[in-house]
mmCIF file of C-alpha atoms in Angstrom:
data_model
loop_
_atom_site.group_PDB
_atom_site.id
_atom_site.type_symbol
_atom_site.label_atom_id
_atom_site.label_comp_id
_atom_site.label_asym_id
_atom_site.label_seq_id
_atom_site.Cartn_x
_atom_site.Cartn_y
_atom_site.Cartn_z
ATOM 1 C CA UNK A 1 0.000 0.000 0.000
ATOM 2 C CA UNK A 2 1.509 3.320 -1.008
ATOM 3 C CA UNK A 3 -1.185 5.639 0.257
ATOM 4 C CA UNK A 4 -3.050 5.673 3.511
ATOM 5 C CA UNK A 5 -6.779 5.332 3.236
ATOM 6 C CA UNK A 6 -8.712 7.272 5.826
ATOM 7 C CA UNK A 7 -11.501 5.094 7.182
ATOM 8 C CA UNK A 8 -13.630 6.191 10.149
ATOM 9 C CA UNK A 9 -13.058 4.179 13.328
ATOM 10 C CA UNK A 10 -10.539 1.857 11.668
ATOM 11 C CA UNK A 11 -6.786 1.775 12.118
ATOM 12 C CA UNK A 12 -4.896 1.207 8.888
ATOM 13 C CA UNK A 13 -1.257 0.274 8.428
ATOM 14 C CA UNK A 14 0.942 2.890 6.785
ATOM 15 C CA UNK A 15 4.410 2.220 5.446
ATOM 16 C CA UNK A 16 6.277 5.391 6.389
ATOM 17 C CA UNK A 17 6.046 8.594 8.425
ATOM 18 C CA UNK A 18 5.776 10.567 5.186
ATOM 19 C CA UNK A 19 2.675 8.623 4.174
ATOM 20 C CA UNK A 20 1.222 9.315 7.594
ATOM 21 C CA UNK A 21 1.922 13.022 7.258
ATOM 22 C CA UNK A 22 0.305 13.084 3.835
ATOM 23 C CA UNK A 23 -2.695 11.201 5.196
ATOM 24 C CA UNK A 24 -3.222 13.693 7.974
ATOM 25 C CA UNK A 25 -2.798 16.734 5.765
ATOM 26 C CA UNK A 26 -5.056 15.275 3.062
ATOM 27 C CA UNK A 27 -7.872 14.997 5.649
ATOM 28 C CA UNK A 28 -10.282 13.611 3.075
ATOM 29 C CA UNK A 29 -12.337 11.760 5.686
ATOM 30 C CA UNK A 30 -12.460 11.888 9.499
ATOM 31 C CA UNK A 31 -9.045 12.429 11.038
ATOM 32 C CA UNK A 32 -6.565 9.564 11.250
ATOM 33 C CA UNK A 33 -3.717 10.775 13.471
ATOM 34 C CA UNK A 34 -0.088 9.897 13.171
ATOM 35 C CA UNK A 35 0.028 8.504 16.681
ATOM 36 C CA UNK A 36 -1.767 5.329 15.663
ATOM 37 C CA UNK A 37 0.934 4.376 13.196
ATOM 38 C CA UNK A 38 3.150 3.688 16.182
ATOM 39 C CA UNK A 39 2.136 0.040 16.560
ATOM 40 C CA UNK A 40 3.660 -0.615 13.145
ATOM 41 C CA UNK A 41 6.891 1.356 13.424
ATOM 42 C CA UNK A 42 8.944 3.601 15.718
ATOM 43 C CA UNK A 43 6.592 4.948 18.408
ATOM 44 C CA UNK A 44 8.744 7.908 19.425
ATOM 45 C CA UNK A 45 9.440 9.014 15.853
ATOM 46 C CA UNK A 46 5.759 8.925 14.995
ATOM 47 C CA UNK A 47 4.822 10.707 18.199
ATOM 48 C CA UNK A 48 7.276 13.512 17.554
ATOM 49 C CA UNK A 49 6.038 13.940 14.009
ATOM 50 C CA UNK A 50 2.435 14.211 15.183
ATOM 51 C CA UNK A 51 3.375 16.927 17.678
ATOM 52 C CA UNK A 52 5.259 18.838 14.968
ATOM 53 C CA UNK A 53 2.259 18.684 12.627
ATOM 54 C CA UNK A 54 -0.150 19.855 15.319
ATOM 55 C CA UNK A 55 2.208 22.678 16.232
ATOM 56 C CA UNK A 56 2.364 23.740 12.587
ATOM 57 C CA UNK A 57 -1.417 23.691 12.318
ATOM 58 C CA UNK A 58 -1.785 25.742 15.493
ATOM 59 C CA UNK A 59 0.775 28.337 14.422
ATOM 60 C CA UNK A 60 -1.080 28.807 11.122
ATOM 61 C CA UNK A 61 -4.570 28.518 12.590
ATOM 62 C CA UNK A 62 -5.678 31.834 11.072
ATOM 63 C CA UNK A 63 -5.120 30.479 7.576
ATOM 64 C CA UNK A 64 -8.063 28.978 5.722
ATOM 65 C CA UNK A 65 -6.543 25.489 5.580
ATOM 66 C CA UNK A 66 -5.639 25.246 9.271
ATOM 67 C CA UNK A 67 -8.973 26.695 10.346
ATOM 68 C CA UNK A 68 -10.740 24.092 8.228
ATOM 69 C CA UNK A 69 -8.629 21.258 9.681
ATOM 70 C CA UNK A 70 -9.399 22.326 13.236
ATOM 71 C CA UNK A 71 -13.103 22.696 12.469
ATOM 72 C CA UNK A 72 -13.125 19.158 11.051
ATOM 73 C CA UNK A 73 -11.544 17.854 14.231
ATOM 74 C CA UNK A 74 -14.106 19.659 16.351
ATOM 75 C CA UNK A 75 -17.009 18.385 14.260
ATOM 76 C CA UNK A 76 -15.722 14.829 14.609
ATOM 77 C CA UNK A 77 -14.702 14.680 18.258
ATOM 78 C CA UNK A 78 -16.221 17.450 20.378
ATOM 79 C CA UNK A 79 -19.288 16.679 22.468
ATOM 80 C CA UNK A 80 -21.365 19.091 24.507
ATOM 81 C CA UNK A 81 -23.689 18.076 27.311
ATOM 82 C CA UNK A 82 -24.281 20.195 30.439
ATOM 83 C CA UNK A 83 -24.508 17.034 32.526
ATOM 84 C CA UNK A 84 -20.792 16.406 31.954
ATOM 85 C CA UNK A 85 -19.609 19.830 33.143
ATOM 86 C CA UNK A 86 -17.365 19.815 36.213
ATOM 87 C CA UNK A 87 -16.485 22.895 38.274
ATOM 88 C CA UNK A 88 -13.332 22.606 40.364
ATOM 89 C CA UNK A 89 -10.849 25.141 41.757
ATOM 90 C CA UNK A 90 -12.721 28.001 40.108
ATOM 91 C CA UNK A 91 -12.246 26.334 36.715
ATOM 92 C CA UNK A 92 -14.946 25.031 34.406
ATOM 93 C CA UNK A 93 -14.326 21.717 32.655
ATOM 94 C CA UNK A 94 -16.828 21.200 29.835
ATOM 95 C CA UNK A 95 -16.279 17.477 30.210
ATOM 96 C CA UNK A 96 -14.161 15.336 32.565
ATOM 97 C CA UNK A 97 -11.893 13.642 30.012
ATOM 98 C CA UNK A 98 -8.380 15.012 29.639
ATOM 99 C CA UNK A 99 -5.091 14.284 27.938
ATOM 100 C CA UNK A 100 -2.509 13.033 30.435
ATOM 101 C CA UNK A 101 0.979 14.417 30.902
ATOM 102 C CA UNK A 102 3.698 12.868 28.764
ATOM 103 C CA UNK A 103 2.050 13.307 25.394
ATOM 104 C CA UNK A 104 2.839 17.001 24.851
ATOM 105 C CA UNK A 105 6.001 17.465 26.881
ATOM 106 C CA UNK A 106 6.898 20.962 25.653
ATOM 107 C CA UNK A 107 3.398 22.341 25.079
ATOM 108 C CA UNK A 108 3.958 22.560 21.325
ATOM 109 C CA UNK A 109 0.427 21.357 20.557
ATOM 110 C CA UNK A 110 -1.261 23.004 23.558
ATOM 111 C CA UNK A 111 -3.611 25.035 21.386
ATOM 112 C CA UNK A 112 -5.041 22.007 19.574
ATOM 113 C CA UNK A 113 -6.153 19.613 22.304
ATOM 114 C CA UNK A 114 -9.567 21.208 22.771
ATOM 115 C CA UNK A 115 -10.281 20.401 19.116
ATOM 116 C CA UNK A 116 -9.936 16.686 19.892
ATOM 117 C CA UNK A 117 -12.814 16.961 22.359
ATOM 118 C CA UNK A 118 -10.756 16.926 25.553
ATOM 119 C CA UNK A 119 -12.071 18.822 28.566
ATOM 120 C CA UNK A 120 -8.552 19.468 29.876
ATOM 121 C CA UNK A 121 -4.952 18.807 28.874
ATOM 122 C CA UNK A 122 -1.861 18.412 31.004
ATOM 123 C CA UNK A 123 1.496 19.389 29.506
ATOM 124 C CA UNK A 124 4.957 18.158 30.495
ATOM 125 C CA UNK A 125 6.565 16.705 32.426
ATOM 126 C CA UNK A 126 8.769 19.783 32.299
ATOM 127 C CA UNK A 127 11.951 20.387 34.268
ATOM 128 C CA UNK A 128 13.765 23.584 35.199
ATOM 129 C CA UNK A 129 16.843 22.543 33.223
ATOM 130 C CA UNK A 130 16.416 21.235 29.671
ATOM 131 C CA UNK A 131 17.389 17.592 29.371
ATOM 132 C CA UNK A 132 17.623 15.000 26.567
ATOM 133 C CA UNK A 133 16.150 12.109 28.514
ATOM 134 C CA UNK A 134 17.329 8.525 28.474
ATOM 135 C CA UNK A 135 19.038 6.704 25.580
ATOM 136 C CA UNK A 136 16.849 5.355 22.779
ATOM 137 C CA UNK A 137 14.916 3.200 22.213
ATOM 138 C CA UNK A 138 12.825 4.315 25.163
ATOM 139 C CA UNK A 139 9.171 4.090 24.111
ATOM 140 C CA UNK A 140 7.477 0.788 23.300
ATOM 141 C CA UNK A 141 4.036 -0.667 22.657
ATOM 142 C CA UNK A 142 2.894 -3.951 24.238
ATOM 143 C CA UNK A 143 -0.152 -4.740 22.083
ATOM 144 C CA UNK A 144 -0.791 -8.131 23.730
ATOM 145 C CA UNK A 145 -1.338 -6.262 26.994
ATOM 146 C CA UNK A 146 -2.865 -3.106 25.478
ATOM 147 C CA UNK A 147 -0.083 -1.313 27.282
ATOM 148 C CA UNK A 148 2.889 0.971 26.823
ATOM 149 C CA UNK A 149 6.388 0.855 28.267
ATOM 150 C CA UNK A 150 8.271 4.107 28.529
ATOM 151 C CA UNK A 151 11.597 5.129 29.992
ATOM 152 C CA UNK A 152 11.739 8.536 28.346
ATOM 153 C CA UNK A 153 13.434 10.233 31.293
ATOM 154 C CA UNK A 154 11.486 13.516 31.130
ATOM 155 C CA UNK A 155 13.080 14.684 27.896
ATOM 156 C CA UNK A 156 12.050 18.320 27.400
ATOM 157 C CA UNK A 157 13.359 21.750 26.462
ATOM 158 C CA UNK A 158 13.007 23.172 29.959
ATOM 159 C CA UNK A 159 10.554 25.460 31.725
ATOM 160 C CA UNK A 160 11.866 28.691 30.214
ATOM 161 C CA UNK A 161 11.318 27.464 26.652
ATOM 162 C CA UNK A 162 7.876 26.082 27.480
ATOM 163 C CA UNK A 163 6.893 29.442 28.986
ATOM 164 C CA UNK A 164 7.833 31.196 25.737
ATOM 165 C CA UNK A 165 5.959 28.605 23.674
ATOM 166 C CA UNK A 166 2.787 28.985 25.734
ATOM 167 C CA UNK A 167 3.004 32.769 25.783
ATOM 168 C CA UNK A 168 3.052 32.742 21.981
ATOM 169 C CA UNK A 169 0.258 30.137 21.805
ATOM 170 C CA UNK A 170 -2.131 32.050 24.055
ATOM 171 C CA UNK A 171 -1.307 35.295 22.218
ATOM 172 C CA UNK A 172 -2.629 33.694 19.028
ATOM 173 C CA UNK A 173 -5.855 32.593 20.719
ATOM 174 C CA UNK A 174 -7.150 32.248 24.289
ATOM 175 C CA UNK A 175 -7.236 28.792 25.786
ATOM 176 C CA UNK A 176 -10.689 27.238 25.717
ATOM 177 C CA UNK A 177 -10.080 24.350 28.132
ATOM 178 C CA UNK A 178 -8.163 24.278 31.433
ATOM 179 C CA UNK A 179 -4.488 23.552 30.883
ATOM 180 C CA UNK A 180 -2.259 21.942 33.502
ATOM 181 C CA UNK A 181 1.501 21.660 33.680
ATOM 182 C CA UNK A 182 3.282 18.684 35.186
ATOM 183 C CA UNK A 183 6.471 19.731 37.013
ATOM 184 C CA UNK A 184 9.330 17.263 37.470
ATOM 185 C CA UNK A 185 12.743 17.518 39.109
ATOM 186 C CA UNK A 186 15.679 18.047 36.772
ATOM 187 C CA UNK A 187 17.915 14.987 36.588
ATOM 188 C CA UNK A 188 21.034 17.028 37.390
ATOM 189 C CA UNK A 189 19.482 18.539 40.514
ATOM 190 C CA UNK A 190 20.325 16.647 43.723
ATOM 191 C CA UNK A 191 17.420 15.473 45.830
ATOM 192 C CA UNK A 192 18.234 17.901 48.633
ATOM 193 C CA UNK A 193 17.817 20.818 46.201
ATOM 194 C CA UNK A 194 14.584 19.533 44.674
ATOM 195 C CA UNK A 195 12.299 22.157 46.254
ATOM 196 C CA UNK A 196 14.054 25.081 44.585
ATOM 197 C CA UNK A 197 14.145 23.209 41.260
ATOM 198 C CA UNK A 198 10.345 22.829 41.292
ATOM 199 C CA UNK A 199 9.852 26.442 42.394
ATOM 200 C CA UNK A 200 12.053 27.811 39.612
ATOM 201 C CA UNK A 201 10.006 25.930 36.995
ATOM 202 C CA UNK A 202 6.806 27.212 38.569
ATOM 203 C CA UNK A 203 8.050 30.812 38.438
ATOM 204 C CA UNK A 204 8.559 30.590 34.689
ATOM 205 C CA UNK A 205 5.221 28.935 34.008
ATOM 206 C CA UNK A 206 2.697 30.155 36.584
ATOM 207 C CA UNK A 207 1.112 32.712 34.227
ATOM 208 C CA UNK A 208 0.609 30.266 31.363
ATOM 209 C CA UNK A 209 -1.476 27.438 32.824
ATOM 210 C CA UNK A 210 -4.519 26.914 35.026
ATOM 211 C CA UNK A 211 -3.231 24.241 37.424
ATOM 212 C CA UNK A 212 0.092 22.608 38.311
ATOM 213 C CA UNK A 213 1.113 19.094 39.244
ATOM 214 C CA UNK A 214 4.050 18.023 41.398
ATOM 215 C CA UNK A 215 5.401 14.881 39.754
ATOM 216 C CA UNK A 216 7.344 12.809 42.266
ATOM 217 C CA UNK A 217 6.248 9.461 40.887
ATOM 218 C CA UNK A 218 7.880 8.905 37.489
ATOM 219 C CA UNK A 219 10.064 5.780 37.592
ATOM 220 C CA UNK A 220 12.383 7.203 34.922
ATOM 221 C CA UNK A 221 14.248 9.932 36.853
ATOM 222 C CA UNK A 222 16.760 8.400 39.298
ATOM 223 C CA UNK A 223 15.694 8.875 42.903
ATOM 224 C CA UNK A 224 12.525 10.788 42.039
ATOM 225 C CA UNK A 225 10.164 8.358 43.732
ATOM 226 C CA UNK A 226 12.097 8.821 46.960
ATOM 227 C CA UNK A 227 10.502 12.278 47.080
ATOM 228 C CA UNK A 228 7.091 10.666 47.706
ATOM 229 C CA UNK A 229 8.149 10.027 51.283
ATOM 230 C CA UNK A 230 6.428 12.678 53.370
ATOM 231 C CA UNK A 231 9.654 14.003 54.895
ATOM 232 C CA UNK A 232 11.034 14.545 51.364
ATOM 233 C CA UNK A 233 7.814 15.800 49.790
ATOM 234 C CA UNK A 234 6.838 18.231 52.559
ATOM 235 C CA UNK A 235 9.528 20.863 51.830
ATOM 236 C CA UNK A 236 8.709 20.760 48.106
ATOM 237 C CA UNK A 237 5.000 21.315 48.711
ATOM 238 C CA UNK A 238 5.673 23.985 51.328
ATOM 239 C CA UNK A 239 8.018 25.911 49.003
ATOM 240 C CA UNK A 240 5.607 25.736 46.074
ATOM 241 C CA UNK A 241 2.633 26.823 48.153
ATOM 242 C CA UNK A 242 4.635 29.730 49.563
ATOM 243 C CA UNK A 243 5.601 30.831 46.045
ATOM 244 C CA UNK A 244 2.079 30.229 44.789
ATOM 245 C CA UNK A 245 0.283 32.271 47.407
ATOM 246 C CA UNK A 246 -2.950 30.415 46.703
ATOM 247 C CA UNK A 247 -3.251 31.672 43.126
ATOM 248 C CA UNK A 248 -3.092 28.339 41.268
ATOM 249 C CA UNK A 249 -4.402 24.872 42.126
ATOM 250 C CA UNK A 250 -1.466 22.567 42.912
ATOM 251 C CA UNK A 251 -1.901 18.796 42.831
ATOM 252 C CA UNK A 252 0.471 15.882 43.375
ATOM 253 C CA UNK A 253 0.778 12.876 41.056
ATOM 254 C CA UNK A 254 1.423 9.598 42.833
ATOM 255 C CA UNK A 255 2.770 6.159 42.025
ATOM 256 C CA UNK A 256 0.554 3.068 41.847
ATOM 257 C CA UNK A 257 3.332 1.152 43.602
ATOM 258 C CA UNK A 258 2.948 2.852 46.998
ATOM 259 C CA UNK A 259 1.810 0.692 49.896
ATOM 260 C CA UNK A 260 -1.382 1.654 51.713
ATOM 261 C CA UNK A 261 0.412 3.116 54.732
ATOM 262 C CA UNK A 262 2.615 5.410 52.634
ATOM 263 C CA UNK A 263 -0.387 6.391 50.553
ATOM 264 C CA UNK A 264 -2.328 7.324 53.688
ATOM 265 C CA UNK A 265 0.599 9.491 54.852
ATOM 266 C CA UNK A 266 0.700 11.227 51.492
ATOM 267 C CA UNK A 267 -3.036 11.902 51.578
ATOM 268 C CA UNK A 268 -2.641 13.447 55.025
ATOM 269 C CA UNK A 269 0.174 15.661 53.734
ATOM 270 C CA UNK A 270 -2.034 16.797 50.864
ATOM 271 C CA UNK A 271 -4.718 17.807 53.358
ATOM 272 C CA UNK A 272 -2.244 19.542 55.680
ATOM 273 C CA UNK A 273 -0.847 21.721 52.896
ATOM 274 C CA UNK A 274 -4.251 22.238 51.287
ATOM 275 C CA UNK A 275 -3.298 20.745 47.955
ATOM 276 C CA UNK A 276 -6.009 21.040 45.329
ATOM 277 C CA UNK A 277 -6.080 17.330 44.624
ATOM 278 C CA UNK A 278 -4.267 14.106 43.751
ATOM 279 C CA UNK A 279 -3.648 12.496 40.369
ATOM 280 C CA UNK A 280 -3.872 8.720 40.621
ATOM 281 C CA UNK A 281 -1.759 7.321 39.126
ATOM 282 C CA UNK A 282 1.539 7.418 37.271
ATOM 283 C CA UNK A 283 2.999 4.353 35.516
ATOM 284 C CA UNK A 284 3.934 1.167 37.361
ATOM 285 C CA UNK A 285 7.230 -0.680 37.621
ATOM 286 C CA UNK A 286 5.352 -3.940 38.239
ATOM 287 C CA UNK A 287 5.543 -6.599 35.512
ATOM 288 C CA UNK A 288 3.019 -8.884 37.200
ATOM 289 C CA UNK A 289 0.464 -10.505 34.908
ATOM 290 C CA UNK A 290 1.893 -9.246 31.612
ATOM 291 C CA UNK A 291 1.272 -11.444 28.567
ATOM 292 C CA UNK A 292 4.319 -9.941 26.891
ATOM 293 C CA UNK A 293 7.354 -11.992 27.896
ATOM 294 C CA UNK A 294 9.945 -10.737 25.409
ATOM 295 C CA UNK A 295 10.069 -7.132 24.220
ATOM 296 C CA UNK A 296 10.255 -7.577 20.459
ATOM 297 C CA UNK A 297 12.111 -4.313 19.838
ATOM 298 C CA UNK A 298 15.065 -5.343 22.029
ATOM 299 C CA UNK A 299 14.788 -9.127 22.272
ATOM 300 C CA UNK A 300 15.035 -8.967 26.061
ATOM 301 C CA UNK A 301 12.842 -10.349 28.831
ATOM 302 C CA UNK A 302 10.254 -7.706 29.762
ATOM 303 C CA UNK A 303 11.306 -8.061 33.398
ATOM 304 C CA UNK A 304 14.788 -6.851 32.471
ATOM 305 C CA UNK A 305 13.504 -3.745 30.709
ATOM 306 C CA UNK A 306 13.511 -0.540 32.731
ATOM 307 C CA UNK A 307 10.607 1.897 32.607
ATOM 308 C CA UNK A 308 6.995 2.360 33.582
ATOM 309 C CA UNK A 309 4.036 0.370 32.281
ATOM 310 C CA UNK A 310 0.858 2.246 31.307
ATOM 311 C CA UNK A 311 -2.493 1.162 29.930
ATOM 312 C CA UNK A 312 -4.614 -1.859 30.756
ATOM 313 C CA UNK A 313 -2.251 -3.486 33.325
ATOM 314 C CA UNK A 314 -2.634 -0.336 35.437
ATOM 315 C CA UNK A 315 -6.430 -0.220 35.307
ATOM 316 C CA UNK A 316 -7.399 -2.143 38.427
ATOM 317 C CA UNK A 317 -4.671 -0.755 40.676
ATOM 318 C CA UNK A 318 -5.287 2.882 39.792
ATOM 319 C CA UNK A 319 -8.998 2.464 40.495
ATOM 320 C CA UNK A 320 -8.275 0.841 43.852
ATOM 321 C CA UNK A 321 -6.109 3.826 44.793
ATOM 322 C CA UNK A 322 -8.796 6.291 43.693
ATOM 323 C CA UNK A 323 -11.279 4.462 45.923
ATOM 324 C CA UNK A 324 -8.845 4.498 48.852
ATOM 325 C CA UNK A 325 -8.196 8.240 48.543
ATOM 326 C CA UNK A 326 -11.910 9.005 48.318
ATOM 327 C CA UNK A 327 -12.581 6.958 51.426
ATOM 328 C CA UNK A 328 -9.651 8.490 53.327
ATOM 329 C CA UNK A 329 -10.839 12.019 52.579
ATOM 330 C CA UNK A 330 -14.595 11.527 52.630
ATOM 331 C CA UNK A 331 -14.644 12.685 49.030
ATOM 332 C CA UNK A 332 -13.376 16.142 50.013
ATOM 333 C CA UNK A 333 -10.122 16.042 48.017
ATOM 334 C CA UNK A 334 -10.622 16.035 44.227
ATOM 335 C CA UNK A 335 -8.998 13.170 42.345
ATOM 336 C CA UNK A 336 -7.948 12.976 38.710
ATOM 337 C CA UNK A 337 -8.097 9.322 37.694
ATOM 338 C CA UNK A 338 -5.707 7.950 35.092
ATOM 339 C CA UNK A 339 -4.631 4.443 34.153
ATOM 340 C CA UNK A 340 -6.184 1.885 31.835
ATOM 341 C CA UNK A 341 -9.154 3.868 30.512
ATOM 342 C CA UNK A 342 -10.269 2.484 27.147
ATOM 343 C CA UNK A 343 -14.068 2.368 27.269
ATOM 344 C CA UNK A 344 -17.005 4.251 28.820
ATOM 345 C CA UNK A 345 -17.246 1.519 31.446
ATOM 346 C CA UNK A 346 -13.604 2.008 32.415
ATOM 347 C CA UNK A 347 -14.230 5.738 32.787
ATOM 348 C CA UNK A 348 -17.415 5.211 34.792
ATOM 349 C CA UNK A 349 -15.636 2.820 37.157
ATOM 350 C CA UNK A 350 -13.082 5.462 38.099
ATOM 351 C CA UNK A 351 -15.706 8.184 38.532
ATOM 352 C CA UNK A 352 -17.864 5.910 40.684
ATOM 353 C CA UNK A 353 -14.785 5.108 42.786
ATOM 354 C CA UNK A 354 -14.164 8.815 43.411
ATOM 355 C CA UNK A 355 -12.496 10.529 40.451
ATOM 356 C CA UNK A 356 -13.856 13.960 39.529
ATOM 357 C CA UNK A 357 -11.793 14.170 36.333
ATOM 358 C CA UNK A 358 -10.055 11.615 34.115
ATOM 359 C CA UNK A 359 -6.976 11.511 31.928
ATOM 360 C CA UNK A 360 -5.991 9.219 29.063
ATOM 361 C CA UNK A 361 -2.880 8.535 27.044
ATOM 362 C CA UNK A 362 -2.318 4.855 26.189
ATOM 363 C CA UNK A 363 -6.019 4.200 25.638
ATOM 364 C CA UNK A 364 -6.154 7.104 23.185
ATOM 365 C CA UNK A 365 -3.230 5.560 21.275
ATOM 366 C CA UNK A 366 -4.933 2.182 20.968
ATOM 367 C CA UNK A 367 -8.558 3.245 20.538
ATOM 368 C CA UNK A 368 -7.994 6.280 18.315
ATOM 369 C CA UNK A 369 -9.424 9.789 18.652
ATOM 370 C CA UNK A 370 -13.009 8.530 18.455
ATOM 371 C CA UNK A 371 -12.416 7.266 21.963
ATOM 372 C CA UNK A 372 -13.190 10.726 23.344
ATOM 373 C CA UNK A 373 -16.768 11.129 22.016
ATOM 374 C CA UNK A 374 -17.429 7.426 22.638
ATOM 375 C CA UNK A 375 -16.518 7.744 26.311
ATOM 376 C CA UNK A 376 -18.413 10.991 26.789
ATOM 377 C CA UNK A 377 -21.558 9.585 25.173
ATOM 378 C CA UNK A 378 -21.182 6.460 27.310
ATOM 379 C CA UNK A 379 -20.913 8.524 30.490
ATOM 380 C CA UNK A 380 -24.140 10.355 29.648
ATOM 381 C CA UNK A 381 -25.807 6.980 29.124
ATOM 382 C CA UNK A 382 -24.539 5.832 32.526
ATOM 383 C CA UNK A 383 -25.912 8.953 34.205
ATOM 384 C CA UNK A 384 -29.309 8.254 32.648
ATOM 385 C CA UNK A 385 -29.134 4.593 33.652
ATOM 386 C CA UNK A 386 -28.549 5.521 37.299
ATOM 387 C CA UNK A 387 -31.012 8.402 37.369
ATOM 388 C CA UNK A 388 -28.341 11.044 37.950
ATOM 389 C CA UNK A 389 -28.609 14.558 36.574
ATOM 390 C CA UNK A 390 -24.923 15.514 36.617
ATOM 391 C CA UNK A 391 -21.486 13.967 36.691
ATOM 392 C CA UNK A 392 -20.751 15.516 40.080
ATOM 393 C CA UNK A 393 -23.513 13.326 41.533
ATOM 394 C CA UNK A 394 -21.749 10.256 40.172
ATOM 395 C CA UNK A 395 -18.347 10.980 41.750
ATOM 396 C CA UNK A 396 -17.789 8.368 44.459
ATOM 397 C CA UNK A 397 -21.318 7.035 44.034
ATOM 398 C CA UNK A 398 -20.280 3.439 44.637
ATOM 399 C CA UNK A 399 -19.096 4.499 48.101
ATOM 400 C CA UNK A 400 -22.240 6.523 48.808
ATOM 401 C CA UNK A 401 -24.942 4.478 47.164
ATOM 402 C CA UNK A 402 -23.514 1.063 46.405
ATOM 403 C CA UNK A 403 -23.884 1.695 42.691
ATOM 404 C CA UNK A 404 -22.189 -1.074 40.748
ATOM 405 C CA UNK A 405 -19.411 -0.196 38.361
ATOM 406 C CA UNK A 406 -19.333 -3.222 36.060
ATOM 407 C CA UNK A 407 -23.066 -3.559 35.558
#
């Protein structure tokens, strides 16, 4: 096959990145994004090319062609239903489904994510110092497990460059959905200087996003997860809150590999320092239950491969943690649920367990961009099924009402 054929709701195999680019720019039928070529070839190369294309479209959005492309995206993927609106931290989310951190590390496509139907998008992870990340290959698909393996190492151009990028983006057009930024410690910064590293990133970026996330849970920055210990995390949160002065919501993103006692301590810290919420969860270092035994790209046993697993293997654990946090806080601390969301039922399960908002990454790769309207329509159907008039009524409903999640 020498040309990609655009077929709604069907993934087709394309032979080269150039064919994929041509397919996207042709746009003869509903959008087929570059990201879904990644199962066939180099995931990172395809991902980078998609971001470049979206950045080019956004920078030329006032041209006829780019305006038409964005309108086609919106017609295909955007859904509007007042029952899905969530109001948190003085922000209005038109729907609860967001793009997770890791997809748009430098904010190059920040102005386009609303056109895919997302109700929020989280950029980064970004560090104070620019860094190249870990050696390649470092991004893999595990199709047998409907999962991803990444050991990217927070490759990004640094907070100062992201600030300039976002300043230019929002000068072209105002943001139409809440935008978050995921802050990570620079690899070269020692752990005992982590607080200042986070604060310096925040200073650059605080005017260009709506909420911020303290990432202390990526498995791909040496020592980073040690900062989840309350004695390590407390000075970081205290320094950020002092710099913030209550102007921006600050959340913390946690690991699925924490034990219940450590998780309870972290929840208490979040309450003590009046954090806006918790994102549950980041990727897992567990290899338990994987169908993939040998990573085809390297020929090595999956248990010998460093990095975090995302997608379906994370689904159950992330939901259990959401439920635990909701129960520990009586539903008073907002939770963004992420991990293994592929279908409306997956999304509903996390909301019923206690998540007010959701984020996707791996599921979006596997299911395609139609996943967004499919999930949103499915959530409306679930609200109707349970006699609920708004999504906020559904948050934590299994804890309050005994509503089943896999009905």
